[in-house]
Short mmCIF file of C-alpha atoms and ligand atoms in Angstrom, two decimals:
data_model
loop_
_atom_site.label_atom_id
_atom_site.label_comp_id
_atom_site.label_asym_id
_atom_site.label_seq_id
_atom_site.Cartn_x
_atom_site.Cartn_y
_atom_site.Cartn_z
CA MET A 1 157.11 132.12 65.32
CA ASP A 2 154.47 129.71 66.57
CA CYS A 3 151.41 131.07 64.80
CA ILE A 4 150.06 128.44 62.41
CA PHE A 5 148.20 131.04 60.35
CA CYS A 6 151.35 133.15 59.91
CA LYS A 7 153.13 129.97 58.78
CA ILE A 8 150.36 129.27 56.27
CA ILE A 9 150.51 132.86 54.99
CA ILE A 10 154.27 132.69 54.34
CA GLY A 11 154.03 129.20 52.85
CA LYS A 12 155.70 127.34 55.72
CA ALA A 13 152.57 125.31 56.44
CA GLU A 14 150.12 123.71 54.06
CA ALA A 15 146.67 125.06 53.28
CA VAL A 16 144.27 125.17 50.36
CA PHE A 17 143.75 128.81 49.44
CA LEU A 18 140.53 130.25 48.07
CA HIS A 19 141.67 133.87 47.96
CA GLU A 20 144.82 135.99 48.35
CA ASP A 21 145.30 139.75 48.18
CA ASP A 22 147.42 142.42 49.85
CA LEU A 23 145.37 142.54 53.06
CA VAL A 24 143.81 139.13 53.59
CA VAL A 25 143.96 135.49 52.57
CA ALA A 26 141.28 132.82 52.71
CA PHE A 27 141.75 129.08 52.98
CA LEU A 28 139.70 126.01 53.80
CA ASP A 29 139.37 125.06 57.46
CA ILE A 30 141.31 121.88 58.26
CA MET A 31 138.40 120.66 60.45
CA PRO A 32 135.28 121.86 58.64
CA VAL A 33 131.79 121.97 60.11
CA ASN A 34 130.60 121.31 56.55
CA GLU A 35 132.39 121.05 53.20
CA GLY A 36 133.44 124.54 52.07
CA HIS A 37 133.99 125.93 55.60
CA ALA A 38 136.54 128.68 55.00
CA LEU A 39 138.60 131.10 57.06
CA VAL A 40 139.39 134.68 56.07
CA VAL A 41 142.57 135.84 57.77
CA PRO A 42 144.44 139.16 57.77
CA ARG A 43 147.99 138.84 56.43
CA GLU A 44 149.33 140.81 59.37
CA HIS A 45 149.40 138.97 62.69
CA HIS A 46 146.78 140.37 65.07
CA GLU A 47 145.50 138.32 67.94
CA ARG A 48 142.23 140.25 68.18
CA VAL A 49 140.13 142.55 66.01
CA GLU A 50 140.71 145.56 68.28
CA THR A 51 144.12 146.16 66.73
CA LEU A 52 143.16 145.64 63.09
CA ASP A 53 143.11 148.79 60.99
CA GLU A 54 139.68 149.78 59.67
CA ALA A 55 140.42 148.98 56.02
CA THR A 56 141.60 145.45 56.82
CA TYR A 57 138.69 144.83 59.16
CA LEU A 58 136.13 145.87 56.53
CA HIS A 59 137.96 143.99 53.79
CA LEU A 60 137.86 140.80 55.87
CA PHE A 61 134.06 140.92 55.78
CA LYS A 62 133.90 141.94 52.12
CA ILE A 63 135.98 138.92 51.12
CA GLY A 64 133.94 136.77 53.49
CA ARG A 65 130.74 137.72 51.68
CA ASP A 66 132.31 137.21 48.23
CA LEU A 67 133.45 133.73 49.29
CA MET A 68 130.07 132.96 50.79
CA ARG A 69 128.49 133.58 47.39
CA GLN A 70 130.98 131.26 45.70
CA ILE A 71 130.47 128.54 48.31
CA GLN A 72 126.70 128.89 48.00
CA THR A 73 126.97 128.40 44.24
CA ALA A 74 129.25 125.36 44.64
CA PHE A 75 127.08 123.39 47.07
CA ALA A 76 123.40 123.06 46.21
CA ASP A 77 122.49 121.66 49.65
CA VAL A 78 123.85 124.70 51.51
CA THR A 79 120.93 126.85 52.64
CA ALA A 80 122.51 129.29 55.13
CA PHE A 81 125.78 130.56 56.60
CA ASN A 82 127.32 131.56 59.88
CA PHE A 83 129.96 134.28 59.96
CA ILE A 84 131.85 133.80 63.22
CA ILE A 85 134.83 135.53 64.80
CA ALA A 86 135.86 134.12 68.17
CA ASN A 87 137.59 137.21 69.53
CA GLY A 88 139.58 135.92 72.50
CA LYS A 89 140.15 132.59 74.21
CA ASP A 90 137.03 132.81 76.39
CA ALA A 91 134.96 133.21 73.22
CA GLY A 92 136.39 129.94 71.87
CA GLN A 93 139.31 131.35 69.87
CA GLU A 94 141.76 128.49 69.33
CA VAL A 95 144.29 130.11 66.97
CA PRO A 96 145.45 133.50 68.32
CA HIS A 97 145.40 135.18 64.89
CA VAL A 98 142.16 136.92 63.82
CA HIS A 99 140.04 134.76 61.55
CA LEU A 100 136.52 135.04 60.21
CA HIS A 101 134.80 131.67 59.83
CA ILE A 102 132.55 131.35 56.81
CA ILE A 103 130.51 128.30 57.72
CA PRO A 104 128.12 126.85 55.15
CA ARG A 105 125.06 125.42 56.84
CA LYS A 106 122.32 123.00 55.96
CA LEU A 107 119.20 121.96 57.83
CA GLY A 108 119.94 119.31 60.43
CA ASP A 109 123.74 119.50 60.18
CA GLY A 110 124.02 119.37 63.97
CA PHE A 111 126.10 122.53 64.39
CA GLY A 112 124.76 125.12 66.81
CA TYR A 113 125.27 127.41 69.76
CA LYS A 114 125.42 126.19 73.32
CA PHE A 115 123.72 128.57 75.73
CA GLY A 116 124.82 128.97 79.33
CA PRO A 117 122.63 128.56 82.43
CA ASN A 118 121.84 132.32 82.53
CA TYR A 119 120.33 132.31 79.07
CA GLY A 120 116.56 132.41 78.66
CA LYS A 121 115.74 135.13 81.23
CA ILE A 122 113.91 138.15 79.78
CA VAL A 123 115.72 141.33 80.80
CA SER A 124 113.42 144.26 81.63
CA ILE A 125 113.54 147.53 79.70
CA ASP A 126 115.01 149.26 82.80
CA GLU A 127 117.76 146.66 83.13
CA ARG A 128 118.52 147.05 79.40
CA LYS A 129 118.65 150.84 79.82
CA ALA A 130 121.09 150.40 82.74
CA THR A 131 123.25 148.14 80.54
CA ALA A 132 123.22 150.68 77.69
CA LYS A 133 124.27 153.39 80.17
CA LYS A 134 127.25 151.29 81.27
CA ILE A 135 128.30 150.87 77.64
CA LEU A 136 127.67 154.40 76.42
CA ASP A 137 128.56 156.62 79.43
CA ARG A 138 132.31 156.73 78.97
ZN1 ZN B 1 149.75 134.90 63.05
#
């Protein structure tokens, strides 16, 4: 088994846990954007969210919000948060085991999104309708 998160979950690799229950665990990111950056991870190995059962998926976010509140209380200079799931390699997923990043943010911390060359173009209402049709007409 090569999955580092599975190793952490069964105690074969080191991590600092913030939460453990039957469905998910949470631990501090080894390479945090800011102090307190945590990961919420389903106990069961799933590479992507598509295969997570509904209860686990919802619980992941519930625990994420609970942790966010605790992190907010712990660090007075934290003013905002990003909740991020990179769902697949092309979205920046580095560990192929679902994980929700809880990233504490503060003004001027330097973290941000990088937009591609196609970003910035306003898409017309007709083009948006055509996109919605592609998504919904199945
Ligand atoms: Zn795993």
